[in-house]
Amino acid sequence: MTALLRVLIVEDNDDDAQLLLVRLRRAGYSTEYVRVDNAEALNKALQDGNWQVVISDYAMPGFSGLEALSILREQDKETPFILVSGTVGEEIAVEAMRSGANDYIMKDNLARLVPAIDRELRDVRERTDRRRAEDALYQERERALITLHSIGDGVITTDADGRVDYMNPVAERVTGWGSSEAQGHPLTEVLPLTHESSGIPIESPAAISLRTGEVVNLTEQCLLVNRDGQEFHIEDSAAPIFDRTNRIIGVVLVFHDATRERRMARQMMWESTHDNLTGLVNRREFTERLNNLLSSGNREHYEHALLYLDLDQFKVINDTCGHDAGDELLRQLSRLLLQNVPTSSSLARLGGDEFGVLLENVSVTQAREVADELLSTFSRFTYQWEERRFDVGVSIGMVPIQHDSKNASLILSAADVACYVAKEAGRNRVHMYEESDIDLGQRHSEMHWVSRIKEALEQNRFVLYRQEITPLSKDNTTPHCELLIRMCAADGSIIPPGDFIPAAERYNLMNAIDRWVIDHAFHHLQTFQKNGDKCIYSINLSGNSLNDDKLSDYIAQKIDQYHIRTGQLCFEVTETAAVFNLVKASNIIKT
């Protein structure tokens, strides 16, 4: 294939120019050319064209080859310039070469022209290819450097001896070393790593990677103390760098400053086991420690004890001075308790104004001494809020923990009961749990449920569950369901009826619960019936509600309000309740 050659000829004689072109065409070049013979024409041609080679005569009237060379090199350093003349001496040729000419050829030896042009074009191509490769490499390096400078992780590279080559800005900030300053220093000096808990030095993953040729991840709980004394929790990995012969020539270490994440994780862990207000262990962690104590060691020869403390006058302070005053009281008493319980014990805020103390490896006598000392401490304590002063007492329930003690829940329940007995006996005293306390404790527990039931009714925290009733006979095709009530605790957990119904029955709250069930059941049933639901729904009524003279009217009112088809209603009462309230049960049935 004929190669196209764009050639600019600086020559005043057109015949001489044509001789040059003939040489080129014979050598296989197809030429595009312009001939000029003065500076103005040369400048214009250089601006208008993209020339591969410039061939210039040395001597022309009013213009010279050296002038042409000077004009070319001011604008273009790369295009080959070949000087052709019949009278060029050696000194002039040397001057031309020094000024930037690529070759000089005598007119009586034009056989050298084409080889010279071939050589120069080849050199231009090689220089162009090399420059492109260098530009690409430079751009790649710049992109890599920009990336390393921009990422949020620290990056350090080392040589084969583990000495620092490069550090990005994050690595500089964390280590306290500048990149140029750290160059040549051992990585262990720039990035000294220790175990977070023990302080024992940790071998750098970079050193392991250099030794094994593998990617190495850093162990957990790694701490960096930089040259300024700052501590950083870091997570990192190291990977070897290989040359073309697969020889390790260094390592790249990438690390992440995990200080903030570790701090947040520790804070979350602390908050899951501690009370935010007082800083004491919370009920969940206290229960966990109690369970661990029960499951550890030889249970035949040990004694422990649990103290359950309930403040007296706390509600008065909260009601008269506000919750800020109550919170400050709890903080002060927490510090007071910490100063007066054995350091080996666990002190917790169990909730509200209740505290727990788990005493390990103490006899009953020793535990009683601790409890009495706490009573004495509280008797000397006076709480002042603004201009008001309050005496704050405490009632303490005590439960010995011995080899036959059951689970933590039962121990805490017994301690709560003992504390209640202490309050009932006049407050500001210690009571050790006895089996005879059970009945009183049950009544205390039921009274506790009374307030929770009332709150649930006020806050609409009951829910209804629908349970399908499966008939024994296959002939009965009408679906039947029973509606069951559950209570929602403040934390969202579901409480079964067995926990709160006994208290509701004892303290005459079943009427309110039954009415809540009727109202909400009818509300849902209205929607079900509109959607074509044919199910028959059973609703339980308590014996207390059967004694309610106004229950029949209430049911009738709700039927009218929600437009209920009564054929889909079934009220259930126990046989015992029906027998004891036969007349009223009959009236409801007739209604």
Coordinates of C-alpha atoms in Angstrom, one line a residue:
M1 CA 0.0 0.0 0.0
T2 CA 1.3 3.5 -1.0
A3 CA 2.0 5.6 2.1
L4 CA 0.8 9.2 2.1
L5 CA 3.4 11.7 3.0
R6 CA 2.6 15.3 3.8
V7 CA 5.7 17.2 3.0
L8 CA 6.5 21.0 3.2
I9 CA 9.2 22.0 0.8
V10 CA 11.2 25.2 1.4
E11 CA 12.7 25.8 -2.1
D12 CA 12.9 28.7 -4.5
N13 CA 13.4 26.4 -7.5
D14 CA 10.4 24.4 -8.6
D15 CA 12.5 22.0 -10.7
D16 CA 14.6 21.1 -7.6
A17 CA 11.4 20.6 -5.6
Q18 CA 10.0 18.2 -8.3
L19 CA 13.3 16.2 -8.2
L20 CA 12.7 15.7 -4.5
L21 CA 9.1 14.6 -5.1
V22 CA 10.2 12.1 -7.8
R23 CA 12.5 10.5 -5.3
L24 CA 9.8 10.1 -2.8
R25 CA 7.2 8.7 -5.2
R26 CA 9.7 6.2 -6.5
A27 CA 10.2 5.0 -2.9
G28 CA 6.5 4.3 -2.6
Y29 CA 5.2 7.6 -1.1
S30 CA 2.1 9.3 -2.3
T31 CA 2.8 13.0 -1.5
E32 CA 0.8 16.0 -0.5
Y33 CA 3.1 19.0 -0.6
V34 CA 3.3 22.8 -0.5
R35 CA 6.4 24.7 -1.7
V36 CA 7.4 28.0 -0.1
D37 CA 10.4 30.3 -0.5
N38 CA 10.0 33.0 2.2
A39 CA 9.3 33.4 5.8
E40 CA 5.7 34.7 5.4
A41 CA 4.7 31.8 3.2
L42 CA 6.4 29.4 5.6
N43 CA 4.5 30.7 8.6
K44 CA 1.2 30.5 6.8
A45 CA 1.9 26.9 5.6
L46 CA 2.9 25.8 9.1
Q47 CA -0.4 27.2 10.5
D48 CA -2.5 25.7 7.7
G49 CA -1.0 22.2 7.5
N50 CA -0.1 19.2 9.5
W51 CA 3.3 18.3 8.0
Q52 CA 5.1 15.1 8.6
V53 CA 8.5 16.4 7.3
V54 CA 10.0 19.7 6.2
I55 CA 12.7 19.6 3.4
S56 CA 14.6 22.8 2.9
D57 CA 17.2 24.2 0.6
Y58 CA 20.0 25.9 2.4
A59 CA 20.5 29.0 0.2
M60 CA 17.7 31.0 -1.4
P61 CA 17.4 34.6 -2.5
G62 CA 16.4 36.6 0.6
F63 CA 15.8 33.5 2.7
S64 CA 17.9 30.6 4.1
G65 CA 17.4 27.1 5.4
L66 CA 18.7 28.1 8.9
E67 CA 16.0 30.8 9.1
A68 CA 13.4 28.3 8.0
L69 CA 14.6 25.9 10.7
S70 CA 14.4 28.7 13.3
I71 CA 10.8 29.5 12.3
L72 CA 9.8 25.8 12.4
R73 CA 11.3 25.1 15.8
E74 CA 9.6 28.1 17.4
Q75 CA 6.3 26.5 16.5
D76 CA 7.1 22.8 16.4
K77 CA 9.8 20.8 18.1
E78 CA 9.0 17.4 16.7
T79 CA 8.5 17.6 12.9
P80 CA 11.7 16.4 11.2
F81 CA 13.7 19.0 9.3
I82 CA 16.0 17.9 6.6
L83 CA 18.4 20.4 5.0
V84 CA 19.3 19.8 1.3
S85 CA 22.0 21.8 -0.5
G86 CA 24.8 21.5 -3.1
T87 CA 27.2 23.8 -1.2
V88 CA 26.8 23.0 2.5
G89 CA 30.2 22.7 4.2
E90 CA 30.9 20.7 7.3
E91 CA 30.7 23.6 9.7
I92 CA 27.4 24.7 8.3
A93 CA 26.0 21.2 8.6
V94 CA 27.2 21.0 12.3
E95 CA 25.6 24.3 13.0
A96 CA 22.3 23.2 11.4
M97 CA 22.3 20.0 13.5
R98 CA 22.9 21.9 16.7
S99 CA 20.0 24.3 15.8
G100 CA 17.6 21.4 15.5
A101 CA 17.9 19.9 12.0
N102 CA 17.5 16.2 11.8
D103 CA 19.8 15.6 8.8
Y104 CA 21.5 17.3 5.9
I105 CA 21.8 15.9 2.4
M106 CA 23.9 17.0 -0.5
K107 CA 21.9 17.5 -3.8
D108 CA 24.4 15.2 -5.6
N109 CA 23.6 12.4 -3.1
L110 CA 19.8 12.4 -3.0
A111 CA 19.8 8.6 -2.6
R112 CA 20.1 9.3 1.2
L113 CA 16.9 11.3 1.2
V114 CA 14.3 8.5 1.5
P115 CA 16.2 6.5 4.1
A116 CA 16.7 9.6 6.1
I117 CA 12.9 10.4 5.9
D118 CA 12.1 6.8 6.8
R119 CA 14.3 7.0 9.8
E120 CA 13.0 10.3 11.0
L121 CA 9.3 9.2 10.6
R122 CA 10.1 6.0 12.5
D123 CA 11.7 8.0 15.3
V124 CA 8.7 10.3 15.4
R125 CA 6.3 7.3 15.7
E126 CA 8.4 5.8 18.4
R127 CA 8.6 9.1 20.3
T128 CA 4.8 9.6 19.9
D129 CA 4.1 6.1 21.1
R130 CA 6.4 6.5 24.0
R131 CA 4.9 9.8 24.9
R132 CA 1.4 8.4 24.7
A133 CA 2.5 5.5 27.0
E134 CA 4.1 8.0 29.4
D135 CA 1.0 10.2 29.4
A136 CA -1.2 7.2 30.0
L137 CA 1.0 6.0 32.8
Y138 CA 1.1 9.6 34.3
Q139 CA -2.7 9.8 34.1
E140 CA -3.1 6.4 35.7
R141 CA -0.7 7.5 38.5
E142 CA -2.5 10.7 39.0
R143 CA -5.9 8.9 39.2
A144 CA -4.4 6.5 41.7
L145 CA -2.9 9.3 43.8
I146 CA -6.2 11.3 43.7
T147 CA -8.1 8.2 44.7
L148 CA -5.6 7.5 47.5
H149 CA -5.9 11.1 48.7
S150 CA -9.7 11.1 48.5
I151 CA -10.7 7.8 50.2
G152 CA -11.6 7.7 53.8
D153 CA -9.2 4.9 54.7
G154 CA -5.5 5.2 55.5
V155 CA -3.1 3.7 53.0
I156 CA 0.6 2.9 53.5
T157 CA 2.9 1.1 51.1
T158 CA 6.3 -0.4 52.1
D159 CA 9.3 -1.8 50.3
A160 CA 10.3 -5.5 50.6
D161 CA 12.1 -4.7 53.9
G162 CA 8.9 -3.3 55.5
R163 CA 10.0 0.3 55.3
V164 CA 7.5 3.0 54.4
D165 CA 7.3 4.2 50.8
Y166 CA 4.1 6.2 50.8
M167 CA 1.3 7.4 53.0
N168 CA -1.9 9.0 52.0
P169 CA -3.4 12.0 54.0
V170 CA -5.6 9.8 56.2
A171 CA -2.6 7.7 57.2
E172 CA -0.6 10.9 57.9
R173 CA -3.4 12.2 60.2
V174 CA -3.9 9.0 62.1
T175 CA -0.2 8.2 62.6
G176 CA 1.0 11.7 63.1
W177 CA 3.8 11.2 60.5
G178 CA 4.1 13.1 57.2
S179 CA 4.6 10.9 54.2
S180 CA 8.0 12.3 53.2
E181 CA 9.1 12.2 56.8
A182 CA 8.1 8.6 57.2
Q183 CA 9.8 7.3 54.1
G184 CA 12.5 4.8 54.9
H185 CA 11.3 4.3 58.5
P186 CA 10.2 0.8 59.6
L187 CA 6.4 0.4 59.5
T188 CA 6.5 -0.8 63.1
E189 CA 7.8 2.6 64.1
V190 CA 5.3 4.6 62.1
L191 CA 2.3 2.3 62.9
P192 CA 2.9 0.6 66.3
L193 CA 0.0 -1.7 67.1
T194 CA -1.1 -3.1 70.5
H195 CA -4.0 -5.2 71.8
E196 CA -6.7 -2.9 73.1
S197 CA -7.3 -4.8 76.4
S198 CA -3.9 -6.2 77.3
G199 CA -1.5 -3.6 75.7
I200 CA 0.6 -6.4 74.3
P201 CA 2.2 -5.5 70.9
I202 CA 0.6 -7.0 67.9
E203 CA 2.6 -8.2 64.9
S204 CA 1.9 -5.9 61.9
P205 CA -0.2 -7.6 59.2
A206 CA 2.2 -6.1 56.7
A207 CA 5.1 -8.1 58.2
I208 CA 3.0 -11.3 58.0
S209 CA 2.0 -10.5 54.4
L210 CA 5.7 -9.9 53.4
R211 CA 6.6 -13.2 55.0
T212 CA 3.8 -15.3 53.7
G213 CA 2.8 -13.6 50.4
E214 CA -0.8 -13.7 51.5
V215 CA -3.5 -11.1 52.3
V216 CA -3.7 -10.7 56.0
N217 CA -6.5 -9.1 58.1
L218 CA -5.8 -7.4 61.4
T219 CA -7.1 -9.0 64.6
E220 CA -9.9 -7.4 66.5
Q221 CA -9.4 -5.0 69.4
C222 CA -6.3 -3.4 67.7
L223 CA -5.1 -0.1 69.1
L224 CA -2.7 2.4 67.6
V225 CA -1.1 4.9 69.8
N226 CA 0.4 7.5 67.4
R227 CA 3.5 9.6 67.9
D228 CA 1.4 12.4 69.5
G229 CA 0.0 10.0 72.1
Q230 CA -3.5 9.8 70.5
E231 CA -5.3 6.5 70.6
F232 CA -7.0 5.1 67.5
H233 CA -9.0 1.8 67.2
I234 CA -8.2 0.6 63.8
E235 CA -9.2 -2.2 61.4
D236 CA -6.9 -3.1 58.6
S237 CA -5.6 -5.6 56.1
A238 CA -2.3 -6.0 54.2
A239 CA -1.7 -7.4 50.7
P240 CA 1.7 -8.2 49.1
I241 CA 2.9 -6.3 46.0
F242 CA 4.5 -8.5 43.3
D243 CA 6.7 -7.6 40.3
R244 CA 6.6 -9.3 36.9
T245 CA 8.7 -12.2 38.1
N246 CA 6.2 -12.8 41.0
R247 CA 8.7 -11.6 43.5
I248 CA 7.4 -9.6 46.5
I249 CA 8.6 -6.1 46.3
G250 CA 6.5 -4.6 49.1
V251 CA 3.1 -4.5 50.7
V252 CA 0.1 -2.2 50.7
L253 CA -1.6 -1.8 54.1
V254 CA -5.2 -0.3 54.2
F255 CA -6.6 0.6 57.5
H256 CA -9.9 2.2 58.8
D257 CA -10.2 4.4 61.8
A258 CA -12.8 2.6 63.7
T259 CA -12.5 4.7 66.9
R260 CA -16.0 6.2 66.5
E261 CA -17.7 2.9 65.7
R262 CA -16.0 1.2 68.6
R263 CA -17.0 4.0 70.9
M264 CA -20.6 3.8 69.7
A265 CA -20.6 0.0 70.1
R266 CA -19.3 0.3 73.6
Q267 CA -21.8 3.0 74.4
M268 CA -24.6 0.8 73.0
M269 CA -23.3 -2.2 75.0
W270 CA -23.1 -0.1 78.1
E271 CA -26.7 1.3 77.6
S272 CA -28.0 -2.2 77.2
T273 CA -26.7 -3.2 80.6
H274 CA -26.9 0.0 82.6
D275 CA -29.4 2.6 83.7
N276 CA -28.9 5.9 81.9
L277 CA -30.0 8.1 84.8
T278 CA -27.9 6.6 87.6
G279 CA -25.2 4.7 85.7
L280 CA -25.9 1.6 87.8
V281 CA -26.5 -1.8 86.3
N282 CA -30.0 -2.2 85.0
R283 CA -32.6 -4.9 85.8
R284 CA -31.7 -7.1 82.8
E285 CA -28.0 -7.2 83.6
F286 CA -28.7 -7.7 87.3
T287 CA -30.9 -10.7 86.5
E288 CA -28.2 -12.0 84.2
R289 CA -25.6 -11.8 86.9
L290 CA -27.9 -13.5 89.4
N291 CA -28.6 -16.3 86.9
N292 CA -24.8 -16.7 86.3
L293 CA -24.2 -16.9 90.1
L294 CA -26.9 -19.6 90.4
S295 CA -25.4 -21.7 87.6
S296 CA -21.7 -21.3 88.6
G297 CA -19.5 -23.2 91.0
N298 CA -20.2 -25.8 93.8
R299 CA -23.7 -25.1 95.0
E300 CA -23.3 -27.2 98.1
H301 CA -21.0 -24.9 100.1
Y302 CA -21.9 -21.3 99.3
E303 CA -24.1 -18.6 100.6
H304 CA -25.2 -15.4 98.9
A305 CA -28.0 -12.8 99.5
L306 CA -30.1 -10.4 97.6
L307 CA -31.3 -7.1 99.0
Y308 CA -34.3 -5.3 97.4
L309 CA -34.6 -1.6 98.3
D310 CA -37.7 0.6 97.8
L311 CA -37.5 4.3 98.7
D312 CA -40.0 5.9 101.0
Q313 CA -41.1 9.5 100.2
F314 CA -40.0 9.3 96.5
K315 CA -43.5 9.8 95.2
V316 CA -44.0 12.8 97.5
I317 CA -40.8 14.4 96.2
N318 CA -41.8 13.7 92.6
D319 CA -45.3 15.1 93.0
T320 CA -44.4 18.2 94.9
C321 CA -41.1 19.2 93.3
G322 CA -41.3 17.6 89.8
H323 CA -39.4 14.8 88.0
D324 CA -36.2 16.7 87.9
A325 CA -36.0 16.7 91.6
G326 CA -36.9 12.9 91.6
D327 CA -34.1 12.2 89.1
E328 CA -31.5 14.1 91.1
L329 CA -32.5 12.2 94.2
L330 CA -32.0 8.9 92.4
R331 CA -28.6 10.0 91.3
Q332 CA -27.5 11.1 94.7
L333 CA -28.8 8.0 96.4
S334 CA -27.0 5.8 93.7
R335 CA -23.7 7.4 94.6
L336 CA -24.5 7.0 98.3
L337 CA -25.3 3.3 97.8
L338 CA -22.1 2.7 95.8
Q339 CA -20.1 4.1 98.7
N340 CA -21.8 1.8 101.3
V341 CA -22.1 -1.6 99.6
P342 CA -19.2 -4.1 99.4
T343 CA -17.1 -3.6 96.2
S344 CA -17.6 -7.2 95.3
S345 CA -21.4 -6.8 95.2
S346 CA -23.6 -5.8 92.2
L347 CA -25.7 -2.7 92.7
A348 CA -28.6 -2.1 90.2
R349 CA -31.5 0.2 89.7
L350 CA -34.3 -2.2 89.1
G351 CA -36.8 0.4 88.1
G352 CA -38.5 3.5 89.4
D353 CA -37.3 4.0 92.9
E354 CA -36.2 0.4 93.4
F355 CA -32.7 -0.9 93.8
G356 CA -31.1 -4.3 94.1
V357 CA -27.9 -5.4 95.8
L358 CA -26.4 -8.9 95.0
L359 CA -24.1 -9.9 97.9
E360 CA -21.8 -12.8 97.0
N361 CA -20.2 -15.2 99.4
V362 CA -21.8 -13.8 102.5
S363 CA -23.7 -15.4 105.3
V364 CA -27.2 -14.4 106.4
T365 CA -25.7 -12.6 109.3
Q366 CA -23.2 -10.7 107.1
A367 CA -26.0 -9.8 104.7
R368 CA -28.2 -8.5 107.5
E369 CA -25.3 -6.3 108.7
V370 CA -25.0 -4.8 105.3
A371 CA -28.8 -4.1 105.1
D372 CA -28.8 -2.6 108.6
E373 CA -25.9 -0.3 107.7
L374 CA -27.8 0.8 104.6
L375 CA -30.8 1.7 106.8
S376 CA -28.5 3.7 109.1
T377 CA -27.0 5.5 106.1
F378 CA -30.4 6.5 104.8
S379 CA -31.5 7.7 108.2
R380 CA -28.6 10.2 108.2
F381 CA -29.4 11.4 104.7
T382 CA -31.4 14.5 104.0
Y383 CA -32.3 15.5 100.5
Q384 CA -32.5 19.2 99.7
W385 CA -34.2 20.6 96.5
E386 CA -34.1 24.3 96.2
E387 CA -35.5 25.6 99.5
R388 CA -37.1 22.3 100.6
R389 CA -35.6 19.5 102.6
F390 CA -36.8 15.9 102.7
D391 CA -36.0 12.9 104.9
V392 CA -35.8 9.8 102.6
G393 CA -36.3 6.4 104.1
V394 CA -35.9 2.9 102.6
S395 CA -37.6 -0.4 103.0
I396 CA -35.4 -3.5 102.4
G397 CA -36.4 -7.0 101.5
M398 CA -33.7 -9.6 102.0
V399 CA -33.6 -13.1 100.5
P400 CA -30.8 -15.6 101.3
I401 CA -29.5 -17.5 98.3
Q402 CA -28.4 -21.0 99.0
H403 CA -27.8 -24.2 97.2
D404 CA -31.5 -25.0 96.9
S405 CA -32.5 -21.5 95.6
K406 CA -34.4 -21.5 92.3
N407 CA -34.1 -19.2 89.3
A408 CA -33.4 -15.5 89.4
S409 CA -37.0 -14.6 88.7
L410 CA -38.3 -16.4 91.8
I411 CA -35.6 -14.9 93.9
L412 CA -36.4 -11.4 92.7
S413 CA -40.1 -12.0 93.3
A414 CA -39.4 -13.2 96.8
A415 CA -37.2 -10.1 97.5
D416 CA -40.0 -7.8 96.2
V417 CA -42.5 -9.5 98.5
A418 CA -40.1 -9.2 101.5
C419 CA -39.7 -5.5 100.7
Y420 CA -43.5 -5.1 100.5
V421 CA -43.8 -6.7 103.9
A422 CA -41.2 -4.3 105.3
K423 CA -43.3 -1.4 104.0
E424 CA -46.5 -2.8 105.4
A425 CA -44.8 -3.2 108.8
G426 CA -44.1 0.5 109.0
R427 CA -41.3 1.2 106.5
N428 CA -37.6 2.0 107.2
R429 CA -36.8 -1.6 108.2
V430 CA -35.4 -4.8 106.9
H431 CA -37.5 -7.9 106.4
M432 CA -36.0 -11.3 105.5
Y433 CA -38.3 -13.4 103.2
E434 CA -40.4 -16.1 104.8
E435 CA -42.7 -18.6 103.3
S436 CA -45.6 -17.0 105.2
D437 CA -45.1 -13.9 103.1
I438 CA -46.5 -15.5 100.0
D439 CA -50.2 -14.6 100.6
L440 CA -49.3 -11.0 101.4
G441 CA -47.0 -11.0 98.3
Q442 CA -49.8 -12.3 96.1
R443 CA -52.1 -9.5 97.3
H444 CA -49.3 -7.0 96.7
S445 CA -48.8 -8.4 93.2
E446 CA -52.5 -8.1 92.5
M447 CA -52.6 -4.5 93.7
H448 CA -49.7 -3.8 91.3
W449 CA -51.8 -5.1 88.5
V450 CA -54.7 -2.9 89.3
S451 CA -52.8 0.3 88.3
R452 CA -51.5 -1.4 85.1
I453 CA -55.1 -2.6 84.1
K454 CA -56.4 0.9 84.7
E455 CA -53.6 2.4 82.6
A456 CA -54.2 -0.1 79.8
L457 CA -57.9 0.8 79.7
E458 CA -57.2 4.5 79.6
Q459 CA -54.6 4.1 76.9
N460 CA -56.5 1.5 74.9
R461 CA -53.7 -1.0 75.3
F462 CA -55.8 -4.2 75.1
V463 CA -56.0 -6.3 71.9
L464 CA -58.4 -9.0 70.7
Y465 CA -57.3 -12.3 69.2
R466 CA -59.5 -14.4 67.0
Q467 CA -59.2 -18.2 67.6
E468 CA -61.0 -20.6 65.3
I469 CA -63.2 -23.3 67.0
T470 CA -63.0 -26.5 65.1
P471 CA -66.3 -28.6 65.2
L472 CA -66.2 -32.3 66.0
S473 CA -69.0 -32.9 63.6
K474 CA -68.4 -32.6 59.9
D475 CA -72.0 -31.7 59.4
N476 CA -71.5 -28.3 61.1
T477 CA -70.2 -26.0 58.3
T478 CA -70.8 -22.7 59.9
P479 CA -67.5 -21.3 61.1
H480 CA -67.1 -20.4 64.8
C481 CA -64.5 -18.3 66.5
E482 CA -63.7 -17.2 70.0
L483 CA -62.5 -13.7 70.8
L484 CA -59.6 -13.6 73.4
I485 CA -58.2 -10.6 75.1
R486 CA -54.6 -9.7 75.7
M487 CA -52.9 -6.7 77.3
C488 CA -50.1 -4.8 75.6
A489 CA -47.4 -3.7 78.0
A490 CA -45.9 -0.2 77.7
D491 CA -42.8 -1.8 75.9
G492 CA -45.0 -3.5 73.3
S493 CA -44.9 -7.0 74.8
I494 CA -48.1 -9.1 75.0
I495 CA -49.4 -10.1 78.4
P496 CA -51.6 -13.2 78.7
P497 CA -54.9 -12.9 80.6
G498 CA -53.7 -15.3 83.3
D499 CA -51.4 -12.5 84.5
F500 CA -54.0 -9.8 85.0
I501 CA -57.5 -11.4 85.2
P502 CA -57.2 -12.6 88.8
A503 CA -56.4 -9.1 90.0
A504 CA -59.2 -7.7 87.8
E505 CA -61.7 -10.1 89.4
R506 CA -60.5 -9.4 92.9
Y507 CA -60.7 -5.6 92.5
N508 CA -63.9 -5.4 90.4
L509 CA -62.3 -4.4 87.2
M510 CA -63.9 -7.1 85.0
N511 CA -66.9 -5.0 84.2
A512 CA -64.7 -2.4 82.6
I513 CA -62.7 -5.1 80.7
D514 CA -65.9 -6.9 79.5
R515 CA -67.3 -3.6 78.2
W516 CA -64.1 -2.8 76.4
V517 CA -64.2 -6.3 74.8
I518 CA -67.9 -5.8 73.7
D519 CA -67.3 -2.4 72.2
H520 CA -64.2 -3.3 70.2
A521 CA -65.6 -6.8 69.2
F522 CA -68.8 -5.2 67.8
H523 CA -66.7 -2.5 66.0
H524 CA -64.7 -5.2 64.2
L525 CA -67.7 -7.4 63.7
Q526 CA -69.5 -4.6 61.8
T527 CA -66.6 -4.5 59.3
F528 CA -66.5 -8.3 59.1
Q529 CA -70.3 -8.5 58.3
K530 CA -70.1 -5.8 55.7
N531 CA -67.4 -7.9 54.0
G532 CA -69.7 -11.0 54.0
D533 CA -68.2 -12.7 57.0
K534 CA -70.7 -15.5 58.2
C535 CA -68.6 -16.6 61.3
I536 CA -70.3 -16.8 64.7
Y537 CA -68.2 -15.1 67.3
S538 CA -68.1 -16.1 71.0
I539 CA -67.4 -13.5 73.7
N540 CA -66.7 -14.5 77.3
L541 CA -68.5 -12.6 80.0
S542 CA -67.3 -12.7 83.6
G543 CA -69.4 -13.5 86.7
N544 CA -68.8 -9.9 87.8
S545 CA -70.5 -8.6 84.6
L546 CA -73.5 -10.8 85.2
N547 CA -74.1 -8.8 88.4
D548 CA -74.1 -5.6 86.3
D549 CA -77.8 -4.6 86.0
K550 CA -76.9 -2.3 83.1
L551 CA -75.0 -4.8 81.1
S552 CA -78.1 -5.9 79.0
D553 CA -78.8 -2.3 78.1
Y554 CA -75.2 -1.7 77.2
I555 CA -75.1 -4.7 74.9
A556 CA -78.4 -3.6 73.2
Q557 CA -77.0 -0.1 72.7
K558 CA -73.8 -1.4 71.1
I559 CA -75.8 -3.7 68.8
D560 CA -77.8 -0.7 67.6
Q561 CA -74.7 1.5 67.3
Y562 CA -72.8 -0.9 65.1
H563 CA -75.8 -2.5 63.3
I564 CA -74.8 -6.0 64.3
R565 CA -76.7 -9.1 63.1
T566 CA -77.2 -10.8 66.5
G567 CA -77.3 -14.3 64.9
Q568 CA -73.5 -14.1 64.7
L569 CA -73.1 -13.4 68.4
C570 CA -72.5 -15.9 71.2
F571 CA -71.9 -14.8 74.8
E572 CA -70.2 -17.4 77.0
V573 CA -70.4 -17.6 80.8
T574 CA -69.0 -20.3 83.0
E575 CA -71.5 -22.7 84.6
T576 CA -70.5 -21.5 88.1
A577 CA -71.1 -17.9 87.2
A578 CA -74.5 -18.8 85.6
V579 CA -75.6 -20.8 88.6
F580 CA -74.7 -18.0 91.1
N581 CA -76.3 -15.4 88.9
L582 CA -79.1 -17.5 87.3
V583 CA -81.7 -14.8 87.1
K584 CA -79.5 -12.1 85.6
A585 CA -77.9 -14.7 83.2
S586 CA -81.4 -15.5 82.0
N587 CA -82.2 -11.9 81.4
I588 CA -79.2 -11.5 79.2
I589 CA -80.1 -14.6 77.3
K590 CA -83.6 -13.3 76.7
T591 CA -82.3 -9.9 75.7

